[in-house]
mmCIF file of C-alpha atoms in Angstrom:
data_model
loop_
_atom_site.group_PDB
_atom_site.id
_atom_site.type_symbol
_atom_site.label_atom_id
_atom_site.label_comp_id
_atom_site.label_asym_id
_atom_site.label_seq_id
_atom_site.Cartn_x
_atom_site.Cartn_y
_atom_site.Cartn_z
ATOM 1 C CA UNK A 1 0.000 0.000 0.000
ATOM 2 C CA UNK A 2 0.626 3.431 -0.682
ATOM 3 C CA UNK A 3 0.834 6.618 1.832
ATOM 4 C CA UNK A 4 -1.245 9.100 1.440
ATOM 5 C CA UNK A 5 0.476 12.147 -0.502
ATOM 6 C CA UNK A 6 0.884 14.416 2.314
ATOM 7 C CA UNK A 7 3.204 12.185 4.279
ATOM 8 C CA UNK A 8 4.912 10.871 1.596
ATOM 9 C CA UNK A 9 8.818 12.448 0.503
ATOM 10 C CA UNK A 10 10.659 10.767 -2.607
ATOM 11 C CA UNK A 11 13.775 9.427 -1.445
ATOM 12 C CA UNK A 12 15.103 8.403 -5.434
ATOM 13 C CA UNK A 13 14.238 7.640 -8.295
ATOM 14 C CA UNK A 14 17.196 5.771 -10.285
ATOM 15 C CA UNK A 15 17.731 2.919 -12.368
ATOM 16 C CA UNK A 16 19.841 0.093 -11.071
ATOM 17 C CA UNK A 17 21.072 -3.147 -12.871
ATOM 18 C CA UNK A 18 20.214 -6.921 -11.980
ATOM 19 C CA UNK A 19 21.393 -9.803 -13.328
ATOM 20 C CA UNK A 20 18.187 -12.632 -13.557
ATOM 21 C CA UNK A 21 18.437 -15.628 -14.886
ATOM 22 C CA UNK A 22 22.001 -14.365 -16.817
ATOM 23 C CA UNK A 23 20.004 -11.646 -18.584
ATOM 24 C CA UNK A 24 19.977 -8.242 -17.814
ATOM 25 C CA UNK A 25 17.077 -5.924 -16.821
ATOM 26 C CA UNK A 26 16.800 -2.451 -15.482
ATOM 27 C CA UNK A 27 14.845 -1.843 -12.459
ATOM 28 C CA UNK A 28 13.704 1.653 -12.100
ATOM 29 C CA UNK A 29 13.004 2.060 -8.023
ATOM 30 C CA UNK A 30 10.937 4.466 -6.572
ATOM 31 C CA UNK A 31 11.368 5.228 -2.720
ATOM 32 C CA UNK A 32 9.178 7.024 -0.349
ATOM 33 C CA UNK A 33 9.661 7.756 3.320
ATOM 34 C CA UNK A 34 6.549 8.318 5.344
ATOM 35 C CA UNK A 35 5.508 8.321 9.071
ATOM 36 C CA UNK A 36 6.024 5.511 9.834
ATOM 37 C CA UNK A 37 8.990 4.132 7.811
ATOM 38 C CA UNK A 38 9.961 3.461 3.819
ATOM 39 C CA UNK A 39 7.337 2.104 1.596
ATOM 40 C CA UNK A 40 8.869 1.641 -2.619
ATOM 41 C CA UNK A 41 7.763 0.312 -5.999
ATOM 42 C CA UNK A 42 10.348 -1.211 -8.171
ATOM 43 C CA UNK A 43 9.160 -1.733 -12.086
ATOM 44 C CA UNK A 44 11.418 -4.113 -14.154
ATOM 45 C CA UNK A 45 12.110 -3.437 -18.393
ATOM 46 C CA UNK A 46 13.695 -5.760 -20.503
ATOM 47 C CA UNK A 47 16.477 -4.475 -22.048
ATOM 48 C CA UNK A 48 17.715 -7.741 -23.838
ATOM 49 C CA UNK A 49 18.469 -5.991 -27.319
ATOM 50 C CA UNK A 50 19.895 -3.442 -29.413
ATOM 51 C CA UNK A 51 19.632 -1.662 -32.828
ATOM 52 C CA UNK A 52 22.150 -1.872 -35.083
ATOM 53 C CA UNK A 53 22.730 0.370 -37.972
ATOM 54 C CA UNK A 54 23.989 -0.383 -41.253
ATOM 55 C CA UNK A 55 26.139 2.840 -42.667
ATOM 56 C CA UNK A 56 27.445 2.339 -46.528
ATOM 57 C CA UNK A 57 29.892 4.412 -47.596
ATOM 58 C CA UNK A 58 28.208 5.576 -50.416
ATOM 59 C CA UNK A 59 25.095 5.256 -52.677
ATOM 60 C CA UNK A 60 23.534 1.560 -52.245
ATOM 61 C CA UNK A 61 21.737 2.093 -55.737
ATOM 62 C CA UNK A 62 25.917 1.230 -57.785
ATOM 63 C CA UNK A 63 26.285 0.536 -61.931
ATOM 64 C CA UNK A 64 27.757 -2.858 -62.431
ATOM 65 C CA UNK A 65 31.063 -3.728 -61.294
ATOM 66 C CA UNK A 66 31.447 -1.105 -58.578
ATOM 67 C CA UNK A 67 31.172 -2.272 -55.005
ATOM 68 C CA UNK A 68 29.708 -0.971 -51.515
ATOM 69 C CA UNK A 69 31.036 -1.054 -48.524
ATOM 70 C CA UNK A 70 28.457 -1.686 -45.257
ATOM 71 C CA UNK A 71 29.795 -0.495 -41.729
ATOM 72 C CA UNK A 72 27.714 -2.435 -38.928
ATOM 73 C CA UNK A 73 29.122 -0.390 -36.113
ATOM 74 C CA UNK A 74 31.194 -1.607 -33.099
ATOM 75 C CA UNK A 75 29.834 -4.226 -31.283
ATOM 76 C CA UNK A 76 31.484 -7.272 -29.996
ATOM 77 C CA UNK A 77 30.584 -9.978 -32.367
ATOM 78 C CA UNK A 78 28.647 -9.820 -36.324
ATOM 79 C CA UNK A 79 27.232 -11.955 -38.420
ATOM 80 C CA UNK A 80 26.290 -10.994 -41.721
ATOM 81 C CA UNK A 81 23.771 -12.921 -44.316
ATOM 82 C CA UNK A 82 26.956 -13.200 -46.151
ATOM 83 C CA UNK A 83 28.437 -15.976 -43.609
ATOM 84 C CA UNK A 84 31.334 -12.840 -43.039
ATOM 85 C CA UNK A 85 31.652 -12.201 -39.303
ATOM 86 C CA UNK A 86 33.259 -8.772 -39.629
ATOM 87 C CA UNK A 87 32.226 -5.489 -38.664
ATOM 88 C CA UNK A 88 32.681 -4.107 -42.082
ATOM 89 C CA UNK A 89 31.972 -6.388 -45.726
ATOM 90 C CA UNK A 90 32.565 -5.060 -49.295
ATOM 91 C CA UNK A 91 30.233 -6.316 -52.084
ATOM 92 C CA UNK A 92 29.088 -6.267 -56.114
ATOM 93 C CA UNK A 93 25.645 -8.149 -56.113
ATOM 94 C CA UNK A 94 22.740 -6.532 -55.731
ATOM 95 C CA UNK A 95 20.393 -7.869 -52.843
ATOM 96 C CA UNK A 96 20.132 -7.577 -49.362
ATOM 97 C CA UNK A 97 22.282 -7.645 -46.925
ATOM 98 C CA UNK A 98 20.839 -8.663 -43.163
ATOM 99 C CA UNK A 99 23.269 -8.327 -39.631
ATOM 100 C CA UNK A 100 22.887 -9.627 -36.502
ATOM 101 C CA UNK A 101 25.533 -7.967 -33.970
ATOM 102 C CA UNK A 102 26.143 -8.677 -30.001
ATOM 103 C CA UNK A 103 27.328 -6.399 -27.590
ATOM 104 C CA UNK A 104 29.484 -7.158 -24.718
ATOM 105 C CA UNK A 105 26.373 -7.695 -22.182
ATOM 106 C CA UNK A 106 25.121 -10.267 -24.717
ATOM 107 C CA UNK A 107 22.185 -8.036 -26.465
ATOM 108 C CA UNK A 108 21.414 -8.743 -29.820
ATOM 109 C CA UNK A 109 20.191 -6.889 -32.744
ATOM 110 C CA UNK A 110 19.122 -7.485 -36.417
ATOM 111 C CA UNK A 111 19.081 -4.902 -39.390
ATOM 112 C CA UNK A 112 19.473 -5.206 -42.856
ATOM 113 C CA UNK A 113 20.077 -2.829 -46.112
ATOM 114 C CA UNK A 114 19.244 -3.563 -49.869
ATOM 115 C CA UNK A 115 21.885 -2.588 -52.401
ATOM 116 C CA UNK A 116 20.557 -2.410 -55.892
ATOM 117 C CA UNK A 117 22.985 -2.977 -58.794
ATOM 118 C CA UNK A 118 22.314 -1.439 -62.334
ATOM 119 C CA UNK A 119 23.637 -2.802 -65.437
ATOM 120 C CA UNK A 120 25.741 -0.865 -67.658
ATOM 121 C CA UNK A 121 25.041 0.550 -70.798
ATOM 122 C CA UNK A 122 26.105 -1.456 -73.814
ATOM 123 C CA UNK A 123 26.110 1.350 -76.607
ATOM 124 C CA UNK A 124 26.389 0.143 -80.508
ATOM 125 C CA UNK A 125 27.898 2.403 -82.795
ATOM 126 C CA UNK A 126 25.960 2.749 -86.184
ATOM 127 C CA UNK A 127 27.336 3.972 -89.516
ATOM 128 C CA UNK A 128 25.102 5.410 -91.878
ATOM 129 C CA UNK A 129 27.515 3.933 -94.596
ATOM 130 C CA UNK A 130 30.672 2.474 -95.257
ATOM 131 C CA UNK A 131 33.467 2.688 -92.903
ATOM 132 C CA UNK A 132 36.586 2.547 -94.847
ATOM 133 C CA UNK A 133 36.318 5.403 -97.814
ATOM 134 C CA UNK A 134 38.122 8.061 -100.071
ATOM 135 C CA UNK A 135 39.119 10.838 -98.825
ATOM 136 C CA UNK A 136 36.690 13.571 -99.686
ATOM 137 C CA UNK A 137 33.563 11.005 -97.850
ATOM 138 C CA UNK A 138 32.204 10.726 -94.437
ATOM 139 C CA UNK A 139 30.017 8.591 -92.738
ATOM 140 C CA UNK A 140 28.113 9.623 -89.323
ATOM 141 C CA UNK A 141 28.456 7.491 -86.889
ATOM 142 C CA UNK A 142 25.365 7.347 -84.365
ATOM 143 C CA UNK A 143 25.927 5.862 -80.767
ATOM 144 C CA UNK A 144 22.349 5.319 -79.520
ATOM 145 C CA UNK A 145 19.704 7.008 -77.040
ATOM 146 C CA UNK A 146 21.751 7.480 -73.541
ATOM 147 C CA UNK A 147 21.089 10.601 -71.330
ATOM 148 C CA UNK A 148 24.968 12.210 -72.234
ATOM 149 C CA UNK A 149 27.690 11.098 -74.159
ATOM 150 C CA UNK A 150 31.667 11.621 -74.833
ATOM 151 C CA UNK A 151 32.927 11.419 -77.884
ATOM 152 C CA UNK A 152 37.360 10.949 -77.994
ATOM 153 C CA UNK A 153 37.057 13.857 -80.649
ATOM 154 C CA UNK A 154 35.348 16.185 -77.931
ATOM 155 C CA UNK A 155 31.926 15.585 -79.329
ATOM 156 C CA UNK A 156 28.981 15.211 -76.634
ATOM 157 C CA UNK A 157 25.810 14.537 -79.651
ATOM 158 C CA UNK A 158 24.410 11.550 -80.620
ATOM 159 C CA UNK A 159 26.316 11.233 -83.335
ATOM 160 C CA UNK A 160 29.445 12.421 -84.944
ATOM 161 C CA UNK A 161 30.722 12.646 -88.774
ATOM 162 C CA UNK A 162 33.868 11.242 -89.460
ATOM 163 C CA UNK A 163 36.020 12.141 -92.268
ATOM 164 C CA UNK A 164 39.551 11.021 -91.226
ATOM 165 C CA UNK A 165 41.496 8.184 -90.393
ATOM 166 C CA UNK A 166 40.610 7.092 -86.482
ATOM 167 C CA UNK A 167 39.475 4.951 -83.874
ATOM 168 C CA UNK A 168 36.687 6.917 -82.411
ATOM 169 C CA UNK A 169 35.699 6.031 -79.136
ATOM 170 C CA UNK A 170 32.021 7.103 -77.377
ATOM 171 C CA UNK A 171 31.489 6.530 -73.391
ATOM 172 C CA UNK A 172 27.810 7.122 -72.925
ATOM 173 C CA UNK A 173 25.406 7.781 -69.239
ATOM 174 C CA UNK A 174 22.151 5.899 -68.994
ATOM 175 C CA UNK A 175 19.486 7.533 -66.274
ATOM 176 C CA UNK A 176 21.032 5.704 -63.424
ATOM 177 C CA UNK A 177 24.290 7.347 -64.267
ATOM 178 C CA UNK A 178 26.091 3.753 -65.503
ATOM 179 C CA UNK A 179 28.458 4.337 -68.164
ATOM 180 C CA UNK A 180 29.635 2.208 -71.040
ATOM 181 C CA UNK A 181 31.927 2.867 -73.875
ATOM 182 C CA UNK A 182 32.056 1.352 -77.471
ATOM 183 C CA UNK A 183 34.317 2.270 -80.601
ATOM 184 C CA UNK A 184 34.567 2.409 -84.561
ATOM 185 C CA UNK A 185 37.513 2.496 -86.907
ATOM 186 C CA UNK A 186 37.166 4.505 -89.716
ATOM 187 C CA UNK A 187 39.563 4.208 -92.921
ATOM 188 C CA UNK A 188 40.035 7.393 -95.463
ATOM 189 C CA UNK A 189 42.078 5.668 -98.275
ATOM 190 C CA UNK A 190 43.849 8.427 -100.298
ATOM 191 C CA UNK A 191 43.353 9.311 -103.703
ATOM 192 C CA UNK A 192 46.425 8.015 -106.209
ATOM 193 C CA UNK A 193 47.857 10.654 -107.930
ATOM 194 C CA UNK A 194 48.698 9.031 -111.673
ATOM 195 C CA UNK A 195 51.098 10.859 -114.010
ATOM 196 C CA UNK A 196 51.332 10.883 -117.925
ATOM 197 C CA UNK A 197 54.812 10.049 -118.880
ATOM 198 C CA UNK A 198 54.645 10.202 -122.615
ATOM 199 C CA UNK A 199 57.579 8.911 -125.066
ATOM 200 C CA UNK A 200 58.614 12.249 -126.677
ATOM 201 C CA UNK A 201 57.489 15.933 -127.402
ATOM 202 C CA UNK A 202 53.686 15.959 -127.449
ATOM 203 C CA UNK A 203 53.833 18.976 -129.896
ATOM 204 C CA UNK A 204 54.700 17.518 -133.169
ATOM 205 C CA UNK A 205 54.397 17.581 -137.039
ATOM 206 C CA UNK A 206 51.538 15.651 -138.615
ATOM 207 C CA UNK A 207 52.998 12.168 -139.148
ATOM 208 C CA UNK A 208 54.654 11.723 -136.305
ATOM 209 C CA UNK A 209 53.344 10.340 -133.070
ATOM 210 C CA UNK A 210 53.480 9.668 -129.341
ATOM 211 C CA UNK A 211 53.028 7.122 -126.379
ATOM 212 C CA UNK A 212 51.016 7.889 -123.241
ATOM 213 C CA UNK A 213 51.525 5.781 -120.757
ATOM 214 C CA UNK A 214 50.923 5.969 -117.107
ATOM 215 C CA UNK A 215 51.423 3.898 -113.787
ATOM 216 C CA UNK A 216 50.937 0.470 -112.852
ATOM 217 C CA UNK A 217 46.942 0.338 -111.465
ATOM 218 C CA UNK A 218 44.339 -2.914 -111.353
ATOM 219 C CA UNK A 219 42.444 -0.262 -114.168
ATOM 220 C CA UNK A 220 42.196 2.272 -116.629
ATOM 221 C CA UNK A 221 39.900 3.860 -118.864
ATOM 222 C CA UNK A 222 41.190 6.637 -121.225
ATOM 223 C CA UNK A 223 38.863 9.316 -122.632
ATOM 224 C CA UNK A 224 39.674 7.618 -126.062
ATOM 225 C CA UNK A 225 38.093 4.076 -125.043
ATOM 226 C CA UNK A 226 41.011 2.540 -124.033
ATOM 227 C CA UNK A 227 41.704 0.164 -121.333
ATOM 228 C CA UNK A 228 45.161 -0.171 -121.401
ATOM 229 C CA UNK A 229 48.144 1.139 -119.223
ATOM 230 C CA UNK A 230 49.738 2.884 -121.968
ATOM 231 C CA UNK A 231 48.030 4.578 -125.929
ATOM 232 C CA UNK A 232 49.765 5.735 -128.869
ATOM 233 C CA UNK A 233 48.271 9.277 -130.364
ATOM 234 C CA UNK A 234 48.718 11.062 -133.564
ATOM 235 C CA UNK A 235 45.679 13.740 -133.355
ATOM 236 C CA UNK A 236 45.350 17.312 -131.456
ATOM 237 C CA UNK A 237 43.463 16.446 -128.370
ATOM 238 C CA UNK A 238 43.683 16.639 -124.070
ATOM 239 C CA UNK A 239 44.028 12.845 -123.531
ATOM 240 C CA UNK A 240 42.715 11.901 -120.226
ATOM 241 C CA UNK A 241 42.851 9.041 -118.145
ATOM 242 C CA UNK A 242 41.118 7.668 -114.946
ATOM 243 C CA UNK A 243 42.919 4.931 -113.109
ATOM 244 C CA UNK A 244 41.359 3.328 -110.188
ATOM 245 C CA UNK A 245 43.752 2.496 -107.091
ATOM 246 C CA UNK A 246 44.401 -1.139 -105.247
ATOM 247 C CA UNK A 247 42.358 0.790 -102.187
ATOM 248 C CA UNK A 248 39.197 0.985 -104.670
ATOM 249 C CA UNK A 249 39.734 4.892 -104.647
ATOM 250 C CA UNK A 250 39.555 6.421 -108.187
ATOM 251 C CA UNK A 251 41.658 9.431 -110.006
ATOM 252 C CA UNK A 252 42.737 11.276 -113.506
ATOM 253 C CA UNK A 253 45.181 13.328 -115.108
ATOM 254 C CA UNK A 254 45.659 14.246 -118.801
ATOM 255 C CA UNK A 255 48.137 15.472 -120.985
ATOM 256 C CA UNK A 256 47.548 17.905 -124.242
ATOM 257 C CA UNK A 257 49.187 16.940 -127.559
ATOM 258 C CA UNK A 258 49.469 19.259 -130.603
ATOM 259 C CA UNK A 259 49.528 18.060 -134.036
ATOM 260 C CA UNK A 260 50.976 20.416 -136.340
ATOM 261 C CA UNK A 261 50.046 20.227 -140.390
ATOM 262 C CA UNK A 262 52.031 19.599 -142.698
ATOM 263 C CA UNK A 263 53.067 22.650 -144.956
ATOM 264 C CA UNK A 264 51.603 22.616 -148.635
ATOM 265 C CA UNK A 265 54.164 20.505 -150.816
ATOM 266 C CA UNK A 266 55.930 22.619 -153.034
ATOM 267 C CA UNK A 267 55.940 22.188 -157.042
ATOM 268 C CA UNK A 268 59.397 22.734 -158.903
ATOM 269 C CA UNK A 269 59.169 24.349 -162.611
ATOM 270 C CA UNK A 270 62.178 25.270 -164.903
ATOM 271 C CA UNK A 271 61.868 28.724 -165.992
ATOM 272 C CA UNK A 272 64.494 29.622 -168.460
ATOM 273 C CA UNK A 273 67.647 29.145 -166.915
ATOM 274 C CA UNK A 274 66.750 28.381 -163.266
ATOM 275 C CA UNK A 275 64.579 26.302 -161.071
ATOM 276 C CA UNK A 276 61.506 28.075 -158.939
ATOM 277 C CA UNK A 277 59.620 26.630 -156.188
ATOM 278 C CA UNK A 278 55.316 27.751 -155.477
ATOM 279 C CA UNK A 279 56.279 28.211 -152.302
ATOM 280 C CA UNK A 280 57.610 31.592 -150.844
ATOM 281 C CA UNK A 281 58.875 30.552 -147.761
ATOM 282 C CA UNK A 282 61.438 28.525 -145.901
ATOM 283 C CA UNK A 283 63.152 26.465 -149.066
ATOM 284 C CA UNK A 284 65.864 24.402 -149.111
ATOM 285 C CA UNK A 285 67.562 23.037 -152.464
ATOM 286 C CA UNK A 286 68.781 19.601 -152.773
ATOM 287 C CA UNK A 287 70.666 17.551 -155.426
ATOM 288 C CA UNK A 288 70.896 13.919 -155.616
ATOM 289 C CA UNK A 289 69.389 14.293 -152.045
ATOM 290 C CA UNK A 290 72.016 16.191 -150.683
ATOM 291 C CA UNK A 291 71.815 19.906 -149.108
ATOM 292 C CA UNK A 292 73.163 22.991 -151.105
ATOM 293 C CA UNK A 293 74.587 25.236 -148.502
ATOM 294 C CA UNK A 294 73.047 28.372 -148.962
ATOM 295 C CA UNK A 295 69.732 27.137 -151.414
ATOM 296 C CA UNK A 296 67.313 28.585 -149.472
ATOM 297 C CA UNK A 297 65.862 31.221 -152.271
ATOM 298 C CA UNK A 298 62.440 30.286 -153.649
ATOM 299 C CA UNK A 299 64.571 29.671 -156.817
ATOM 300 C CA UNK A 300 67.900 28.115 -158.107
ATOM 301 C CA UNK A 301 69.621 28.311 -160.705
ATOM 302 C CA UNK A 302 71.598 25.398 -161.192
ATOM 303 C CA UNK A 303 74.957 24.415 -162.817
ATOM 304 C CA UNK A 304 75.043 20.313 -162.976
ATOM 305 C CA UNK A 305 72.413 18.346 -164.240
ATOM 306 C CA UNK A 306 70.834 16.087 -161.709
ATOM 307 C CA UNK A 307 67.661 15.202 -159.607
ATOM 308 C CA UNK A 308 66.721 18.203 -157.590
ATOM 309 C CA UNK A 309 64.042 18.455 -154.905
ATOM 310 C CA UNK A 310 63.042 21.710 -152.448
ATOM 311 C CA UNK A 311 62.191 21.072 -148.670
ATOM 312 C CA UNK A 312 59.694 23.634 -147.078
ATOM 313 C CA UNK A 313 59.860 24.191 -143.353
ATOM 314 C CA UNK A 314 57.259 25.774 -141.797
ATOM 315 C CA UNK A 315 57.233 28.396 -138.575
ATOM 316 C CA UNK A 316 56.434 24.966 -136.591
ATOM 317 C CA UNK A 317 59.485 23.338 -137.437
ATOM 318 C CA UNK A 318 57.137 20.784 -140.512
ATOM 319 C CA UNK A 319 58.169 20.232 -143.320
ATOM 320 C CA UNK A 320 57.146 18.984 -146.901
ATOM 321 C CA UNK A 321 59.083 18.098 -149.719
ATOM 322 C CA UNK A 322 58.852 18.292 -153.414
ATOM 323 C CA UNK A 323 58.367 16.049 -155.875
ATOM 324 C CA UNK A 324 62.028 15.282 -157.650
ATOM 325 C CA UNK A 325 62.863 17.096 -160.543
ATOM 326 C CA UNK A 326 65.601 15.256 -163.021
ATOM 327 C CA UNK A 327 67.563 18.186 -164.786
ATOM 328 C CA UNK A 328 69.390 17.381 -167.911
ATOM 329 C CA UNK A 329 70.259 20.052 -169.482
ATOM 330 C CA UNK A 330 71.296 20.211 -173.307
ATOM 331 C CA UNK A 331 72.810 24.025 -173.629
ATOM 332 C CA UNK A 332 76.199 24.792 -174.930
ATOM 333 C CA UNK A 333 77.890 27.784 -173.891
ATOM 334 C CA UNK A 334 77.730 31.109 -175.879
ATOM 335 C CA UNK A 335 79.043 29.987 -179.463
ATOM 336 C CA UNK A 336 80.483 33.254 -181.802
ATOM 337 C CA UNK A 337 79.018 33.474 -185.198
ATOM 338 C CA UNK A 338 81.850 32.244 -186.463
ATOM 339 C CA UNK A 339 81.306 28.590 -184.770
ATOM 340 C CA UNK A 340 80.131 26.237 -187.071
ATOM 341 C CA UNK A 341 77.882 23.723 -185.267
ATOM 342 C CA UNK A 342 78.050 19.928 -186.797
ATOM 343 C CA UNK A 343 74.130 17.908 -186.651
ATOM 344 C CA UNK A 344 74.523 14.106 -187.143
ATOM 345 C CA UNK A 345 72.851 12.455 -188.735
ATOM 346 C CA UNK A 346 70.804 14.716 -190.707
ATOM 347 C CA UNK A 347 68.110 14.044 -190.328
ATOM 348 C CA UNK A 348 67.665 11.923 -187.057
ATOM 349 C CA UNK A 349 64.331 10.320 -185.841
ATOM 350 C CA UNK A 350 65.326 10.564 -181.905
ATOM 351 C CA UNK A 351 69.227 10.689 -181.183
ATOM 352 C CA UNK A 352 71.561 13.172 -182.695
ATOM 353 C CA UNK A 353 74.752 14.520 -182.206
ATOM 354 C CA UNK A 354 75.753 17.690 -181.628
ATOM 355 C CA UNK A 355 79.588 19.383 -182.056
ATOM 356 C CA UNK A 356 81.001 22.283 -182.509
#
């Protein structure tokens, strides 16, 4: 029983410790002094176990192949749904991860934490073409729908175009912040450069010709038709030709050749005494198909009999020759009147003799 209030004085009011039945409780005591000694109520709690927290050491939501680390706190014994009986365990799976600790009175607590563990990304990079090119092409290369990328030219779109020679390399972000990275090799082949090497002058007299030819390549087509490395000309034209490389990659070059005419060919007529060419300009005499230094008048007046011909050479450097003219000549020198000139026979049908 209880005193009434107005004789009753609280002596304490404290918790003490008792060990029953190897547990612990707590015993809160009350004690009151009245008139007629102490009169107290004791209540007894059950403090048996504790409540362990589990402290990561950073995000529990991690991409693939990251890990967490889980902290139980310090207590004197752990056991983790792992089988690990460490304060502290470092993981990579998603699930989760349950603890029962101890302290050093023999309390016990359970807790647990879920760690979630996103994939990563696995980003395809698409070409809207061919990969391997001549230079001059590109190709855009597309990487996907991810919330950001990185591209290794400095790009952060979608999608890049490439016109050089690389490896280019895309790391991409998902929503839960995962990354993943995939590349593409790009080839630009360069274009060949071919060169006309011909076999001589490519300005030349009507006549006359000349070889293209060019380097060695799988193929050729010339502007003429041809197929062939190499084509021998004798017309006025730009000859062109478009080889095609071993790297599939195509190219031309061309080379002019002038044809010069010929100059008219001169006729040769005997007037009186000497020879005289049509032409005006640039002769040269010949006998018995030898030069006569200084022939070069449009006419000659010559002093053997033989075969005679006249060259013309044009401002071009062609020329054209006459027709051969056979000179035999029948004159005697000046005879006084004096001379008497012998005829035999008189008369003659074709050959005759003359003297003098």
């Amino acid at each position: 029983n209880q005193l009434p209030a107005r004789h009753q004085k609280q002596l304490t009011n404290r918790p003490i410790q008792a060990e029953l039945q190897n547990r612990f409780w707590t015993l809160n005591t009350e004690v009151f002094e009245g008139a007629k000694g102490g009169i107290g109520t004791t209540t007894i709690t059950n403090s048996n176990s504790i409540t362990p927290v589990i402290t990561p050491n950073g995000p529990t939501s991690i991409c693939s192949g990251n890990s967490v680390t889980l902290n139980a706190g310090n207590y004197s014994s752990y056991h983790w749904s792992t089988g690990n009986s460490i304060q502290s365990i470092t993981d990579t799976l998603q699930g989760t991860y349950s603890i029962t600790v101890s302290d050093i009175q023999g309390c016990t607590g359970t807790t647990s934490i879920a760690i979630i563990v996103n994939p990563l990304p696995v980003p395809v990079i698409t070409p809207n073409g061919p990969t391997t090119f001549c230079q001059g092409n590109a190709v855009t290369l597309d990487a996907g729908n991810f919330s950001s990328y990185s591209w290794s030219n400095g790009a952060t779109t979608e999608s890049i175009i490439a016109n050089t020679s690389n490896t280019y390399i895309v790391t991409v972000t998902n929503s839960n912040g995962c990354t993943g990275i995939a590349s593409q090799v790009i080839t630009v082949n360069q274009f060949p450069i071919p060169v006309i090497t011909p076999s001589g002058p490519t300005t030349f007299c009507q006549g006359n010709s000349v070889t293209l030819t060019t380097g060695i390549y799988p193929a050729y087509i010339w502007n003429t038709g041809a197929t062939t490395q190499s084509i021998t000309v004798s017309t006025t034209n730009n000859y062109i030709v478009t080889i095609t490389a071993n790297n599939g990659c195509t190219a031309s070059t061309s080379q002019t050749v002038i044809v010069n005419p010929l100059p008219l060919t001169p006729t040769i007529t005997l007037v009186s005494t000497y020879l005289l060419s049509d032409i005006s300009y640039g002769n040269q005499w010949y006998l018995n198909n030898t030069l006569i230094n200084g022939a070069t008048n449009q006419s000659y007046t010559p002093i053997q009999n033989g075969i005679y011909t006249v060259m013309i050479t044009d401002s071009n450097g062609c020329t054209s020759t006459s027709s051969r003219y056979h000179l035999l000549s029948t004159g005697t020198n000046y005879l006084s009147p004096q001379t008497f000139v012998n005829i035999s026979p008189n008369p003659a049908d074709n050959n005759f003799n003359v003297s003098y």
